[in-house]
Amino acid sequence: MESLSQALSQSLTSNGVSSGHLSSLDEYHSPRSPFQDTYDRARKIESQDDRRQRILKDLRKEKRDEAVWKKYAAGFATEPDQSLVENSASRHESMCEDCEDTKPTSGAGSSPTKPGKSLPRLTLSEWLYEIPSDFDDNWLMIPCPLGKRCQLVTNRGRTSVHSKTGLAMMSGTSSLPGGNTTKRQSTSFTVVDCILDPATNKFFVLDVLFWNGTSLLDSTFEFRMFWIRSRLRELDSLTLTVDHQTYDLVELATFSCTLEILEPYFSSEEAADPCIDGFLFYHKNGSYVTGTTPLVCWLKPFMVQEVLRIPVRADVLSTKPSDYVNLQTFVKGLEAKKPPRSDKTPRKAKARNMNVNLKEENADLQE
């Protein structure tokens, strides 16, 4: 075999093929396709379902519950009572949808609580591009009303409402543990993931992160749903009072993602309610992951038939935008409308970089 290789190599050299340009016989017989890099990259791209399974596997290995609980418990224990109170002017501004991404500034009229300092980030959903492989067995669907995503935080006898970016919206008292003056211990804090509908003065409960000082971050979504519902039903009332105005806390319906359950639901008038903003899909075994995760997915009502291949009512399809093509095109359009990310480099860092560049230029000139 070696003699055959040597003979072929000598033959190639005599025909003008230099050994310096031929690293192996395989390279000669099977030239690399110019599209090979594209193929390799495509193989490396994970599907949404693959990412989901990988994240679930990683979550089983992580033990973050105790460390995260200590972090927030320490923050709530040192939080002054008045740090969660907002004046009426700030509250009115933060109730506007345009204020969702506004960063609070220090000074008079603003909250001394900094976003992200002692508040956990909320779980954010991905678009549901494909039916998960375990959709029937391991997924739950929640119809979500129109409203503003927020979190209810109780601590030291006060209940505050914060936007998903951490901006304080309002503060008062509630029936939740730690949210009223009957129980003011620093360890008695609760954090609930909600949707606020200002038109009806209702908080729709989506999820729970902490309850009466107990962390539920590492619990599965299925268990968190059981926990929050059983605990809410134990309370005498489900209300939040702010400036003599009462808000109700309301449970949201949950549906198993089987064809036998979803098909009749989407053909009903309930699914065609114009107050429904969309549908959240939760993996039963998912922990509470802060930030965007494929373990929680989202669809607008008119996308259900396209993605889930379940028939929906004609009045639901009529809400589809006139220029709608498909989900992928719709999402690309939303991404294109986003403003470009601004340069967030601090001024001191910019000045430091400028000085370094000037020194380098001076050194080049001296040389």
Tab-separated table of C-alpha atoms in Angstrom:
chain	number	residue	atom	x	y	z
A	1	MET	CA	0.000	0.000	0.000
A	2	GLU	CA	2.892	2.339	0.860
A	3	SER	CA	4.574	1.603	-2.476
A	4	LEU	CA	1.325	2.405	-4.278
A	5	SER	CA	1.074	5.734	-2.455
A	6	GLN	CA	4.698	6.587	-3.269
A	7	ALA	CA	4.188	5.707	-6.914
A	8	LEU	CA	1.075	7.856	-7.153
A	9	SER	CA	2.853	10.728	-5.376
A	10	GLN	CA	5.784	10.532	-7.822
A	11	SER	CA	3.352	10.426	-10.724
A	12	LEU	CA	1.576	13.544	-9.494
A	13	THR	CA	4.894	15.355	-8.985
A	14	SER	CA	6.026	14.480	-12.496
A	15	ASN	CA	2.717	15.832	-13.811
A	16	GLY	CA	3.289	19.204	-12.180
A	17	VAL	CA	1.472	18.694	-8.905
A	18	SER	CA	3.865	19.770	-6.149
A	19	SER	CA	3.905	17.813	-2.920
A	20	GLY	CA	3.843	21.150	-1.097
A	21	HIS	CA	0.301	21.715	-2.433
A	22	LEU	CA	-0.912	18.233	-1.633
A	23	SER	CA	-1.141	17.355	2.036
A	24	SER	CA	-2.779	13.952	1.485
A	25	LEU	CA	-4.175	11.622	-1.125
A	26	ASP	CA	-7.640	12.125	0.334
A	27	GLU	CA	-7.350	15.816	-0.387
A	28	TYR	CA	-6.515	15.061	-4.013
A	29	HIS	CA	-9.277	12.533	-4.561
A	30	SER	CA	-11.925	14.463	-2.534
A	31	PRO	CA	-11.420	18.206	-3.008
A	32	ARG	CA	-13.098	20.342	-0.315
A	33	SER	CA	-16.378	21.834	-1.429
A	34	PRO	CA	-16.470	25.650	-1.406
A	35	PHE	CA	-19.770	25.284	0.484
A	36	GLN	CA	-18.303	22.990	3.160
A	37	ASP	CA	-18.040	25.782	5.749
A	38	THR	CA	-21.716	26.583	5.239
A	39	TYR	CA	-22.632	22.919	5.719
A	40	ASP	CA	-20.525	22.707	8.883
A	41	ARG	CA	-22.139	25.809	10.353
A	42	ALA	CA	-25.627	24.506	9.566
A	43	ARG	CA	-24.872	21.262	11.404
A	44	LYS	CA	-23.770	23.248	14.455
A	45	ILE	CA	-26.995	25.289	14.672
A	46	GLU	CA	-29.250	23.878	17.374
A	47	SER	CA	-32.959	23.642	16.853
A	48	GLN	CA	-35.227	25.221	19.450
A	49	ASP	CA	-36.107	21.757	20.724
A	50	ASP	CA	-32.427	20.737	21.005
A	51	ARG	CA	-31.623	23.886	23.006
A	52	ARG	CA	-34.582	23.188	25.252
A	53	GLN	CA	-33.446	19.649	26.047
A	54	ARG	CA	-29.886	20.834	26.694
A	55	ILE	CA	-31.086	23.553	29.091
A	56	LEU	CA	-33.283	21.073	30.961
A	57	LYS	CA	-30.300	18.761	31.365
A	58	ASP	CA	-28.124	21.628	32.637
A	59	LEU	CA	-30.804	22.771	35.094
A	60	ARG	CA	-30.867	19.335	36.690
A	61	LYS	CA	-27.152	19.649	37.427
A	62	GLU	CA	-27.292	23.175	38.845
A	63	LYS	CA	-27.813	23.883	42.529
A	64	ARG	CA	-28.531	27.588	42.524
A	65	ASP	CA	-31.534	27.698	44.860
A	66	GLU	CA	-29.742	28.290	48.175
A	67	ALA	CA	-27.258	30.845	46.818
A	68	VAL	CA	-29.950	32.823	45.010
A	69	TRP	CA	-32.252	32.741	48.036
A	70	LYS	CA	-29.474	34.109	50.276
A	71	LYS	CA	-28.773	36.898	47.781
A	72	TYR	CA	-32.342	38.187	47.694
A	73	ALA	CA	-33.047	37.469	51.362
A	74	ALA	CA	-30.055	39.625	52.318
A	75	GLY	CA	-31.250	42.372	49.989
A	76	PHE	CA	-34.765	42.383	51.417
A	77	ALA	CA	-33.477	42.248	54.989
A	78	THR	CA	-31.426	45.446	54.526
A	79	GLU	CA	-34.056	47.241	52.414
A	80	PRO	CA	-35.500	50.323	54.146
A	81	ASP	CA	-39.289	50.285	54.531
A	82	GLN	CA	-39.757	53.371	52.367
A	83	SER	CA	-37.439	52.257	49.554
A	84	LEU	CA	-40.305	50.480	47.808
A	85	VAL	CA	-42.685	53.446	47.951
A	86	GLU	CA	-43.283	55.548	44.840
A	87	ASN	CA	-44.906	58.975	44.716
A	88	SER	CA	-48.027	59.455	42.620
A	89	ALA	CA	-46.216	61.254	39.783
A	90	SER	CA	-43.745	58.410	39.185
A	91	ARG	CA	-46.559	55.888	39.502
A	92	HIS	CA	-48.645	57.612	36.847
A	93	GLU	CA	-45.699	57.753	34.442
A	94	SER	CA	-44.715	54.125	34.914
A	95	MET	CA	-48.251	52.943	34.219
A	96	CYS	CA	-47.827	54.096	30.621
A	97	GLU	CA	-46.684	51.451	28.164
A	98	ASP	CA	-44.068	53.821	26.781
A	99	CYS	CA	-42.250	53.716	30.121
A	100	GLU	CA	-41.536	49.976	29.927
A	101	ASP	CA	-37.878	50.472	29.052
A	102	THR	CA	-37.364	53.732	30.931
A	103	LYS	CA	-34.518	53.716	33.419
A	104	PRO	CA	-35.297	55.426	36.719
A	105	THR	CA	-32.931	58.218	37.682
A	106	SER	CA	-31.788	59.204	41.134
A	107	GLY	CA	-33.046	62.356	42.779
A	108	ALA	CA	-36.336	63.825	43.931
A	109	GLY	CA	-39.444	62.077	42.692
A	110	SER	CA	-37.715	58.827	41.797
A	111	SER	CA	-37.452	55.545	43.636
A	112	PRO	CA	-34.246	54.843	45.544
A	113	THR	CA	-34.603	51.207	44.570
A	114	LYS	CA	-32.312	50.433	41.643
A	115	PRO	CA	-33.537	47.892	39.069
A	116	GLY	CA	-31.708	44.626	39.438
A	117	LYS	CA	-30.236	45.505	42.852
A	118	SER	CA	-32.566	43.339	44.922
A	119	LEU	CA	-35.213	42.257	42.417
A	120	PRO	CA	-34.914	39.032	40.404
A	121	ARG	CA	-35.337	39.308	36.640
A	122	LEU	CA	-38.492	37.847	35.146
A	123	THR	CA	-38.664	34.890	32.796
A	124	LEU	CA	-39.089	36.051	29.191
A	125	SER	CA	-40.501	33.830	26.462
A	126	GLU	CA	-39.281	32.891	23.010
A	127	TRP	CA	-41.527	32.638	19.978
A	128	LEU	CA	-42.753	29.066	19.506
A	129	TYR	CA	-41.336	28.195	16.074
A	130	GLU	CA	-42.044	24.467	16.139
A	131	ILE	CA	-44.068	21.933	18.083
A	132	PRO	CA	-41.862	20.533	20.888
A	133	SER	CA	-41.161	16.815	20.709
A	134	ASP	CA	-42.746	16.294	24.155
A	135	PHE	CA	-45.595	18.768	23.650
A	136	ASP	CA	-48.418	16.385	24.630
A	137	ASP	CA	-46.787	15.123	27.817
A	138	ASN	CA	-44.741	17.986	29.259
A	139	TRP	CA	-46.298	21.315	28.297
A	140	LEU	CA	-48.974	23.581	29.753
A	141	MET	CA	-50.691	26.515	28.048
A	142	ILE	CA	-51.878	29.720	29.718
A	143	PRO	CA	-54.105	32.212	27.843
A	144	CYS	CA	-52.763	35.674	28.720
A	145	PRO	CA	-54.927	38.816	28.889
A	146	LEU	CA	-53.884	42.188	27.562
A	147	GLY	CA	-51.857	44.050	30.154
A	148	LYS	CA	-48.466	44.987	31.504
A	149	ARG	CA	-45.997	42.363	32.709
A	150	CYS	CA	-44.837	43.053	36.270
A	151	GLN	CA	-43.872	41.501	39.572
A	152	LEU	CA	-45.506	41.895	42.967
A	153	VAL	CA	-42.928	42.155	45.741
A	154	THR	CA	-43.811	42.081	49.443
A	155	ASN	CA	-41.379	43.010	52.191
A	156	ARG	CA	-41.618	44.467	55.708
A	157	GLY	CA	-45.343	45.024	55.586
A	158	ARG	CA	-45.398	46.715	52.169
A	159	THR	CA	-46.317	45.466	48.700
A	160	SER	CA	-44.693	47.078	45.672
A	161	VAL	CA	-45.300	46.572	41.966
A	162	HIS	CA	-42.348	46.680	39.566
A	163	SER	CA	-42.190	46.526	35.776
A	164	LYS	CA	-40.203	43.746	34.099
A	165	THR	CA	-37.233	46.139	33.898
A	166	GLY	CA	-37.397	46.838	37.652
A	167	LEU	CA	-39.086	50.247	37.503
A	168	ALA	CA	-41.300	50.837	40.566
A	169	MET	CA	-44.921	51.400	39.527
A	170	MET	CA	-46.954	51.571	42.742
A	171	SER	CA	-46.871	50.560	46.398
A	172	GLY	CA	-49.447	49.673	49.025
A	173	THR	CA	-50.557	46.748	51.161
A	174	SER	CA	-51.808	43.324	50.141
A	175	SER	CA	-53.012	40.041	51.557
A	176	LEU	CA	-49.827	38.280	50.419
A	177	PRO	CA	-47.296	37.121	53.060
A	178	GLY	CA	-45.073	40.027	54.077
A	179	GLY	CA	-47.286	42.514	52.285
A	180	ASN	CA	-49.168	44.016	55.224
A	181	THR	CA	-48.464	45.391	58.671
A	182	THR	CA	-49.598	42.256	60.492
A	183	LYS	CA	-46.317	40.540	59.572
A	184	ARG	CA	-43.194	42.663	59.093
A	185	GLN	CA	-40.337	40.203	59.560
A	186	SER	CA	-37.481	40.740	57.123
A	187	THR	CA	-37.523	37.070	56.109
A	188	SER	CA	-41.197	37.222	55.136
A	189	PHE	CA	-40.978	38.311	51.513
A	190	THR	CA	-42.895	37.173	48.442
A	191	VAL	CA	-42.257	37.708	44.718
A	192	VAL	CA	-45.030	36.871	42.232
A	193	ASP	CA	-44.890	37.125	38.426
A	194	CYS	CA	-48.060	38.850	37.149
A	195	ILE	CA	-49.849	40.674	34.349
A	196	LEU	CA	-51.510	43.944	35.359
A	197	ASP	CA	-54.637	45.059	33.534
A	198	PRO	CA	-55.135	48.718	34.556
A	199	ALA	CA	-58.529	48.821	32.816
A	200	THR	CA	-60.029	46.250	35.194
A	201	ASN	CA	-57.733	46.784	38.220
A	202	LYS	CA	-56.667	43.141	38.167
A	203	PHE	CA	-53.369	41.337	38.644
A	204	PHE	CA	-53.360	38.010	36.789
A	205	VAL	CA	-50.947	35.593	38.489
A	206	LEU	CA	-48.555	33.852	36.076
A	207	ASP	CA	-45.881	32.363	38.315
A	208	VAL	CA	-44.188	32.559	41.713
A	209	LEU	CA	-40.494	33.023	42.564
A	210	PHE	CA	-40.576	33.344	46.366
A	211	TRP	CA	-43.387	32.764	48.843
A	212	ASN	CA	-43.160	33.840	52.470
A	213	GLY	CA	-39.353	33.585	52.358
A	214	THR	CA	-39.327	30.203	50.589
A	215	SER	CA	-37.521	30.044	47.253
A	216	LEU	CA	-39.299	28.241	44.410
A	217	LEU	CA	-36.756	29.101	41.705
A	218	ASP	CA	-35.511	25.518	41.357
A	219	SER	CA	-38.959	23.944	41.581
A	220	THR	CA	-40.618	22.766	38.388
A	221	PHE	CA	-43.272	24.934	36.791
A	222	GLU	CA	-45.890	22.265	37.481
A	223	PHE	CA	-45.062	22.350	41.208
A	224	ARG	CA	-44.943	26.164	41.286
A	225	MET	CA	-48.453	26.247	39.825
A	226	PHE	CA	-49.693	23.817	42.472
A	227	TRP	CA	-47.967	25.854	45.201
A	228	ILE	CA	-49.213	29.314	44.234
A	229	ARG	CA	-52.792	28.186	43.659
A	230	SER	CA	-53.047	26.264	46.912
A	231	ARG	CA	-51.493	29.157	48.856
A	232	LEU	CA	-53.724	31.778	47.240
A	233	ARG	CA	-56.807	29.767	48.140
A	234	GLU	CA	-55.698	29.727	51.778
A	235	LEU	CA	-55.784	33.537	51.990
A	236	ASP	CA	-58.852	35.360	53.278
A	237	SER	CA	-58.729	37.865	50.416
A	238	LEU	CA	-56.774	38.357	47.198
A	239	THR	CA	-56.360	42.108	46.982
A	240	LEU	CA	-53.788	44.885	46.767
A	241	THR	CA	-54.766	48.301	48.127
A	242	VAL	CA	-53.052	51.440	46.817
A	243	ASP	CA	-54.299	54.899	47.862
A	244	HIS	CA	-57.767	53.536	48.729
A	245	GLN	CA	-57.957	51.811	45.339
A	246	THR	CA	-58.339	48.037	45.360
A	247	TYR	CA	-56.793	45.626	42.846
A	248	ASP	CA	-57.828	41.972	42.673
A	249	LEU	CA	-55.411	39.045	42.323
A	250	VAL	CA	-56.783	36.537	39.818
A	251	GLU	CA	-55.654	33.025	38.891
A	252	LEU	CA	-55.195	32.231	35.206
A	253	ALA	CA	-56.550	29.068	33.605
A	254	THR	CA	-54.047	26.370	32.616
A	255	PHE	CA	-54.510	23.782	29.862
A	256	SER	CA	-52.591	20.596	29.121
A	257	CYS	CA	-51.217	20.628	25.584
A	258	THR	CA	-52.972	17.529	24.310
A	259	LEU	CA	-54.992	17.539	21.115
A	260	GLU	CA	-58.073	16.376	23.035
A	261	ILE	CA	-57.949	19.529	25.177
A	262	LEU	CA	-56.557	22.177	22.817
A	263	GLU	CA	-58.741	21.401	19.794
A	264	PRO	CA	-62.088	22.029	21.566
A	265	TYR	CA	-60.655	25.067	23.349
A	266	PHE	CA	-59.501	26.839	20.192
A	267	SER	CA	-62.868	26.228	18.541
A	268	SER	CA	-64.693	27.838	21.481
A	269	GLU	CA	-65.721	31.460	22.034
A	270	GLU	CA	-63.394	31.614	25.035
A	271	ALA	CA	-60.328	31.377	22.785
A	272	ALA	CA	-61.712	34.148	20.569
A	273	ASP	CA	-61.982	36.638	23.436
A	274	PRO	CA	-60.523	39.939	22.142
A	275	CYS	CA	-59.030	40.541	25.602
A	276	ILE	CA	-56.598	37.649	25.045
A	277	ASP	CA	-53.208	38.995	24.014
A	278	GLY	CA	-51.671	35.597	23.316
A	279	PHE	CA	-50.754	32.201	24.727
A	280	LEU	CA	-47.793	31.259	26.901
A	281	PHE	CA	-46.512	27.686	26.767
A	282	TYR	CA	-44.554	26.425	29.787
A	283	HIS	CA	-42.495	23.256	30.055
A	284	LYS	CA	-43.706	21.403	33.152
A	285	ASN	CA	-40.168	20.564	34.300
A	286	GLY	CA	-38.667	24.001	33.769
A	287	SER	CA	-37.149	25.895	36.700
A	288	TYR	CA	-37.701	29.639	36.966
A	289	VAL	CA	-35.033	30.883	34.535
A	290	THR	CA	-34.408	34.625	34.508
A	291	GLY	CA	-34.234	36.171	31.064
A	292	THR	CA	-35.243	34.616	27.737
A	293	THR	CA	-35.629	30.837	27.634
A	294	PRO	CA	-37.044	28.225	25.204
A	295	LEU	CA	-38.722	26.591	28.216
A	296	VAL	CA	-41.376	29.315	27.957
A	297	CYS	CA	-42.776	30.136	24.516
A	298	TRP	CA	-45.328	32.556	23.102
A	299	LEU	CA	-47.824	32.711	20.257
A	300	LYS	CA	-50.309	35.353	19.202
A	301	PRO	CA	-53.837	33.943	18.670
A	302	PHE	CA	-53.682	34.143	14.861
A	303	MET	CA	-50.415	32.110	14.846
A	304	VAL	CA	-51.872	29.036	16.553
A	305	GLN	CA	-53.221	27.398	13.392
A	306	GLU	CA	-49.940	27.929	11.541
A	307	VAL	CA	-47.613	26.568	14.249
A	308	LEU	CA	-49.722	24.036	16.166
A	309	ARG	CA	-51.755	22.963	13.123
A	310	ILE	CA	-54.962	23.213	15.149
A	311	PRO	CA	-57.968	24.920	13.495
A	312	VAL	CA	-59.035	28.222	15.050
A	313	ARG	CA	-62.137	30.342	14.598
A	314	ALA	CA	-62.464	32.707	11.655
A	315	ASP	CA	-62.792	35.728	13.952
A	316	VAL	CA	-59.369	34.873	15.418
A	317	LEU	CA	-57.762	34.660	11.984
A	318	SER	CA	-59.330	38.008	11.097
A	319	THR	CA	-57.030	39.681	13.656
A	320	LYS	CA	-54.021	38.745	11.534
A	321	PRO	CA	-52.164	41.823	10.178
A	322	SER	CA	-52.791	42.456	6.485
A	323	ASP	CA	-49.087	42.102	5.653
A	324	TYR	CA	-48.599	38.929	7.708
A	325	VAL	CA	-46.818	36.131	5.807
A	326	ASN	CA	-45.640	33.692	8.467
A	327	LEU	CA	-44.130	33.631	11.950
A	328	GLN	CA	-40.506	33.832	10.808
A	329	THR	CA	-41.160	36.837	8.584
A	330	PHE	CA	-43.203	38.498	11.313
A	331	VAL	CA	-40.398	38.124	13.879
A	332	LYS	CA	-37.787	39.395	11.413
A	333	GLY	CA	-39.950	42.461	10.850
A	334	LEU	CA	-40.127	43.108	14.583
A	335	GLU	CA	-36.354	42.745	14.897
A	336	ALA	CA	-35.811	45.188	12.035
A	337	LYS	CA	-37.963	47.803	13.777
A	338	LYS	CA	-35.877	47.692	16.945
A	339	PRO	CA	-33.620	50.735	17.342
A	340	PRO	CA	-29.891	49.993	17.077
A	341	ARG	CA	-28.173	49.383	20.378
A	342	SER	CA	-26.484	52.510	21.646
A	343	ASP	CA	-22.901	52.610	22.816
A	344	LYS	CA	-23.180	52.070	26.562
A	345	THR	CA	-19.462	52.483	27.281
A	346	PRO	CA	-19.101	54.667	30.400
A	347	ARG	CA	-17.611	58.107	29.904
A	348	LYS	CA	-14.615	57.304	32.093
A	349	ALA	CA	-13.886	54.193	30.026
A	350	LYS	CA	-14.188	56.201	26.803
A	351	ALA	CA	-11.762	58.818	28.145
A	352	ARG	CA	-9.368	56.083	29.220
A	353	ASN	CA	-9.472	54.487	25.763
A	354	MET	CA	-8.915	57.873	24.145
A	355	ASN	CA	-5.833	58.505	26.295
A	356	VAL	CA	-4.436	55.077	25.415
A	357	ASN	CA	-4.936	55.746	21.702
A	358	LEU	CA	-3.235	59.143	21.971
A	359	LYS	CA	-0.249	57.611	23.758
A	360	GLU	CA	0.068	54.943	21.068
A	361	GLU	CA	-0.063	57.572	18.311
A	362	ASN	CA	2.605	59.688	20.063
A	363	ALA	CA	4.842	56.637	20.438
A	364	ASP	CA	4.478	55.885	16.725
A	365	LEU	CA	5.416	59.477	15.844
A	366	GLN	CA	8.503	59.377	18.076
A	367	GLU	CA	9.669	56.209	16.391
